[in-house]
Amino acid sequence: MKTVAVLFMFVGVATAFAPASRVTSQNILRSTVEEVTEAVVGDGPELTGTEPASEVPNVFERYVGAVDYRGKEFKFDPLKLSENYHPFQGWFRECELRHGRTAMLAVLGFIATDYFRLPGEMYSFEAIPKTIDAHDALLKTGPMYQLALWIGLFDIVVTAPAVQAMGEGEREPGDFAWMFFAPKSEEGFDKKRESELLNGRLAMIAVGGIATQSIIGGHGFPYLL
């Protein structure tokens, strides 16, 4: 994380000017790590990173989603990230949900633009015959920079406070309070969350396959060679 790296750099600078009798680099480093971890983890179970595996919160019990497409139990963490970096379990889930939601929109957008385009010459089929060419073409004409600007503003105005709230225990990962169609029962809500995760995971694989097939085959939907 860039933020952690910058904090560690300032730790080194601060240590160089600190009286050795009152403060040590080890104490500063420990304090910095604790502050960063608290910002991400929040008021959850206090963890030092040295607990035995048996005392680490099980991510598959802490969060929904440990199922496959048959609805059977499926605990997939081959790199043991949830165990080795357990203070960041909430952040991992936040990232998974954000990427899954973006990928679902991306799949829909990829297919839709093979048939429909926004008004304007720069978006027309004559200017951009294939959806896969839109990125480079729109970099030259400017809209991609506008998109980057709006995404950056969204991350500053919405994402950053949301992650802070998650770290303080005021918000679940991925929760933006859009509960318009949420089931009323806890069981139904968990089922809906599992569906979102499964669809998001499939979409992340699908959008990679769509982009690859588009480049290799040069065809639009259904992206067959």
Short mmCIF file of C-alpha atoms in Angstrom, two decimals:
data_model
loop_
_atom_site.label_atom_id
_atom_site.label_comp_id
_atom_site.label_asym_id
_atom_site.label_seq_id
_atom_site.Cartn_x
_atom_site.Cartn_y
_atom_site.Cartn_z
CA MET A 1 0.00 0.00 0.00
CA LYS A 2 1.38 3.40 -1.01
CA THR A 3 -0.03 4.99 2.16
CA VAL A 4 1.86 2.57 4.38
CA ALA A 5 5.06 3.11 2.39
CA VAL A 6 4.79 6.88 2.78
CA LEU A 7 4.12 6.54 6.51
CA PHE A 8 7.16 4.32 6.92
CA MET A 9 9.28 6.90 5.06
CA PHE A 10 8.19 9.60 7.51
CA VAL A 11 8.89 7.21 10.37
CA GLY A 12 12.51 7.01 9.24
CA VAL A 13 12.80 10.78 8.99
CA ALA A 14 11.19 11.32 12.40
CA THR A 15 13.47 8.75 14.00
CA ALA A 16 16.58 10.55 12.75
CA PHE A 17 15.63 13.67 14.74
CA ALA A 18 14.13 11.97 17.83
CA PRO A 19 16.05 11.82 21.12
CA ALA A 20 17.14 8.22 21.63
CA SER A 21 16.38 8.34 25.35
CA ARG A 22 12.70 9.14 24.85
CA VAL A 23 11.62 7.43 21.63
CA THR A 24 12.94 4.59 19.48
CA SER A 25 12.36 3.69 15.87
CA GLN A 26 10.79 0.42 16.97
CA ASN A 27 8.19 2.25 19.10
CA ILE A 28 7.39 4.69 16.29
CA LEU A 29 7.10 1.88 13.77
CA ARG A 30 4.82 -0.12 16.08
CA SER A 31 2.62 2.94 16.68
CA THR A 32 2.39 3.68 12.95
CA VAL A 33 1.45 0.11 12.08
CA GLU A 34 -1.20 0.09 14.82
CA GLU A 35 -2.70 3.35 13.50
CA VAL A 36 -2.81 2.08 9.92
CA THR A 37 -4.31 -1.26 10.99
CA GLU A 38 -6.92 0.50 13.14
CA ALA A 39 -7.95 2.70 10.21
CA VAL A 40 -8.55 -0.38 8.05
CA VAL A 41 -9.79 -2.87 10.61
CA GLY A 42 -11.62 -0.62 13.08
CA ASP A 43 -13.21 -1.86 16.27
CA GLY A 44 -13.21 -5.54 15.40
CA PRO A 45 -11.47 -8.25 17.45
CA GLU A 46 -8.08 -7.02 18.64
CA LEU A 47 -5.40 -8.87 16.68
CA THR A 48 -1.64 -8.47 16.90
CA GLY A 49 -0.72 -10.65 13.93
CA THR A 50 0.96 -13.24 16.17
CA GLU A 51 -2.11 -15.25 17.17
CA PRO A 52 -2.09 -18.97 16.41
CA ALA A 53 -4.20 -20.01 13.43
CA SER A 54 -6.84 -21.46 15.73
CA GLU A 55 -7.54 -17.99 17.20
CA VAL A 56 -7.73 -16.11 13.90
CA PRO A 57 -11.33 -15.29 12.88
CA ASN A 58 -12.37 -17.70 10.14
CA VAL A 59 -13.15 -15.59 7.07
CA PHE A 60 -15.58 -18.23 5.78
CA GLU A 61 -17.63 -17.97 8.95
CA ARG A 62 -17.27 -14.21 9.26
CA TYR A 63 -18.56 -13.45 5.75
CA VAL A 64 -21.05 -15.06 3.39
CA GLY A 65 -19.93 -16.36 0.01
CA ALA A 66 -18.16 -19.66 0.74
CA VAL A 67 -20.38 -21.47 -1.78
CA ASP A 68 -20.14 -22.65 -5.39
CA TYR A 69 -22.71 -22.40 -8.17
CA ARG A 70 -24.47 -25.51 -6.93
CA GLY A 71 -24.99 -23.89 -3.54
CA LYS A 72 -22.51 -26.30 -1.98
CA GLU A 73 -19.82 -25.26 0.50
CA PHE A 74 -16.70 -24.06 -1.28
CA LYS A 75 -13.88 -22.53 0.76
CA PHE A 76 -11.39 -21.15 -1.74
CA ASP A 77 -8.30 -19.37 -0.41
CA PRO A 78 -5.30 -21.26 -1.86
CA LEU A 79 -2.79 -18.52 -0.94
CA LYS A 80 -4.11 -18.34 2.65
CA LEU A 81 -4.49 -14.56 2.35
CA SER A 82 -7.30 -14.43 4.91
CA GLU A 83 -5.08 -16.20 7.42
CA ASN A 84 -1.77 -14.50 6.65
CA TYR A 85 -3.28 -11.02 6.42
CA HIS A 86 -6.32 -11.45 8.65
CA PRO A 87 -6.52 -7.77 9.74
CA PHE A 88 -7.38 -6.93 6.13
CA GLN A 89 -10.21 -9.42 5.66
CA GLY A 90 -12.76 -6.60 5.47
CA TRP A 91 -10.69 -4.75 2.89
CA PHE A 92 -10.35 -7.91 0.78
CA ARG A 93 -14.12 -8.37 0.79
CA GLU A 94 -14.66 -4.70 -0.07
CA CYS A 95 -12.31 -5.06 -3.05
CA GLU A 96 -13.97 -8.27 -4.20
CA LEU A 97 -17.42 -6.69 -4.15
CA ARG A 98 -16.27 -3.52 -5.90
CA HIS A 99 -14.47 -5.45 -8.64
CA GLY A 100 -17.38 -7.86 -9.06
CA ARG A 101 -19.92 -5.04 -9.41
CA THR A 102 -17.69 -3.20 -11.88
CA ALA A 103 -17.18 -6.38 -13.90
CA MET A 104 -20.93 -7.04 -14.11
CA LEU A 105 -21.43 -3.54 -15.52
CA ALA A 106 -18.46 -4.03 -17.84
CA VAL A 107 -19.88 -7.24 -19.34
CA LEU A 108 -23.20 -5.52 -19.99
CA GLY A 109 -21.47 -2.48 -21.46
CA PHE A 110 -19.18 -4.56 -23.67
CA ILE A 111 -22.11 -6.39 -25.23
CA ALA A 112 -24.43 -3.38 -25.47
CA THR A 113 -21.95 -1.24 -27.40
CA ASP A 114 -21.78 -3.87 -30.13
CA TYR A 115 -25.36 -2.86 -30.96
CA PHE A 116 -25.96 0.64 -29.57
CA ARG A 117 -23.82 3.76 -29.29
CA LEU A 118 -24.14 7.14 -27.65
CA PRO A 119 -25.09 10.02 -29.95
CA GLY A 120 -22.10 11.81 -31.44
CA GLU A 121 -19.64 11.21 -34.25
CA MET A 122 -16.79 10.22 -31.96
CA TYR A 123 -18.84 7.29 -30.58
CA SER A 124 -20.23 6.08 -33.91
CA PHE A 125 -19.56 2.70 -35.51
CA GLU A 126 -17.61 4.51 -38.23
CA ALA A 127 -15.23 6.09 -35.68
CA ILE A 128 -15.03 2.98 -33.45
CA PRO A 129 -15.93 -0.17 -35.44
CA LYS A 130 -15.15 -2.51 -32.50
CA THR A 131 -15.83 -1.97 -28.81
CA ILE A 132 -12.34 -3.16 -27.91
CA ASP A 133 -10.91 -0.16 -29.82
CA ALA A 134 -12.90 2.38 -27.77
CA HIS A 135 -10.23 2.84 -25.09
CA ASP A 136 -7.44 3.99 -27.40
CA ALA A 137 -9.80 5.97 -29.66
CA LEU A 138 -11.40 7.88 -26.79
CA LEU A 139 -8.01 8.63 -25.24
CA LYS A 140 -7.22 10.60 -28.38
CA THR A 141 -10.52 12.50 -28.38
CA GLY A 142 -10.68 13.14 -24.63
CA PRO A 143 -13.67 11.33 -23.02
CA MET A 144 -11.44 8.78 -21.27
CA TYR A 145 -9.80 11.58 -19.29
CA GLN A 146 -13.21 12.85 -18.22
CA LEU A 147 -14.11 9.33 -17.11
CA ALA A 148 -10.91 9.11 -15.07
CA LEU A 149 -11.73 12.47 -13.47
CA TRP A 150 -15.24 11.41 -12.40
CA ILE A 151 -13.99 8.07 -11.06
CA GLY A 152 -11.31 9.91 -9.09
CA LEU A 153 -13.89 12.27 -7.63
CA PHE A 154 -16.13 9.34 -6.71
CA ASP A 155 -13.26 7.67 -4.86
CA ILE A 156 -12.50 10.88 -2.95
CA VAL A 157 -16.09 11.78 -2.09
CA VAL A 158 -17.61 8.31 -1.63
CA THR A 159 -15.01 5.53 -1.47
CA ALA A 160 -12.61 7.09 1.02
CA PRO A 161 -15.28 7.93 3.65
CA ALA A 162 -16.90 4.52 3.10
CA VAL A 163 -13.64 2.70 3.77
CA GLN A 164 -13.02 4.87 6.82
CA ALA A 165 -16.48 4.02 8.14
CA MET A 166 -15.79 0.34 7.54
CA GLY A 167 -12.57 0.64 9.52
CA GLU A 168 -14.44 2.22 12.42
CA GLY A 169 -16.99 -0.60 12.49
CA GLU A 170 -19.85 1.59 11.25
CA ARG A 171 -20.27 -0.16 7.90
CA GLU A 172 -20.09 -3.64 6.40
CA PRO A 173 -17.81 -4.17 3.38
CA GLY A 174 -19.60 -3.19 0.18
CA ASP A 175 -22.55 -1.57 1.98
CA PHE A 176 -23.60 1.73 0.39
CA ALA A 177 -27.08 1.66 1.99
CA TRP A 178 -28.85 0.88 -1.29
CA MET A 179 -31.39 -1.50 0.22
CA PHE A 180 -34.30 -0.80 -2.14
CA PHE A 181 -34.78 -4.44 -3.13
CA ALA A 182 -33.11 -6.13 -0.17
CA PRO A 183 -35.00 -9.08 1.38
CA LYS A 184 -36.37 -8.40 4.84
CA SER A 185 -35.17 -11.61 6.48
CA GLU A 186 -31.53 -12.17 7.40
CA GLU A 187 -31.52 -15.55 5.65
CA GLY A 188 -32.92 -14.05 2.45
CA PHE A 189 -30.48 -11.15 2.61
CA ASP A 190 -27.49 -13.50 2.99
CA LYS A 191 -28.76 -15.52 0.04
CA LYS A 192 -28.95 -12.35 -2.05
CA ARG A 193 -25.41 -11.40 -1.04
CA GLU A 194 -24.17 -14.84 -2.05
CA SER A 195 -25.83 -14.42 -5.44
CA GLU A 196 -24.14 -11.06 -5.93
CA LEU A 197 -20.74 -12.51 -5.09
CA LEU A 198 -21.18 -15.48 -7.42
CA ASN A 199 -22.35 -13.27 -10.28
CA GLY A 200 -19.52 -10.83 -9.65
CA ARG A 201 -16.90 -13.59 -9.64
CA LEU A 202 -18.27 -14.98 -12.89
CA ALA A 203 -18.32 -11.49 -14.42
CA MET A 204 -14.67 -10.87 -13.52
CA ILE A 205 -13.71 -14.00 -15.45
CA ALA A 206 -16.15 -13.19 -18.26
CA VAL A 207 -14.90 -9.67 -18.94
CA GLY A 208 -11.34 -10.97 -19.20
CA GLY A 209 -12.50 -13.63 -21.66
CA ILE A 210 -14.51 -11.09 -23.68
CA ALA A 211 -11.54 -8.73 -24.00
CA THR A 212 -9.21 -11.58 -24.97
CA GLN A 213 -11.58 -12.99 -27.57
CA SER A 214 -12.21 -9.51 -28.98
CA ILE A 215 -8.50 -8.90 -29.49
CA ILE A 216 -7.69 -12.34 -30.88
CA GLY A 217 -10.75 -12.86 -33.05
CA GLY A 218 -11.62 -9.29 -33.91
CA HIS A 219 -15.33 -10.03 -33.56
CA GLY A 220 -18.10 -8.64 -31.39
CA PHE A 221 -20.70 -10.59 -29.47
CA PRO A 222 -20.71 -13.62 -29.15
CA TYR A 223 -16.92 -13.22 -29.58
CA LEU A 224 -16.40 -16.44 -31.51
CA LEU A 225 -13.27 -16.94 -33.59
#
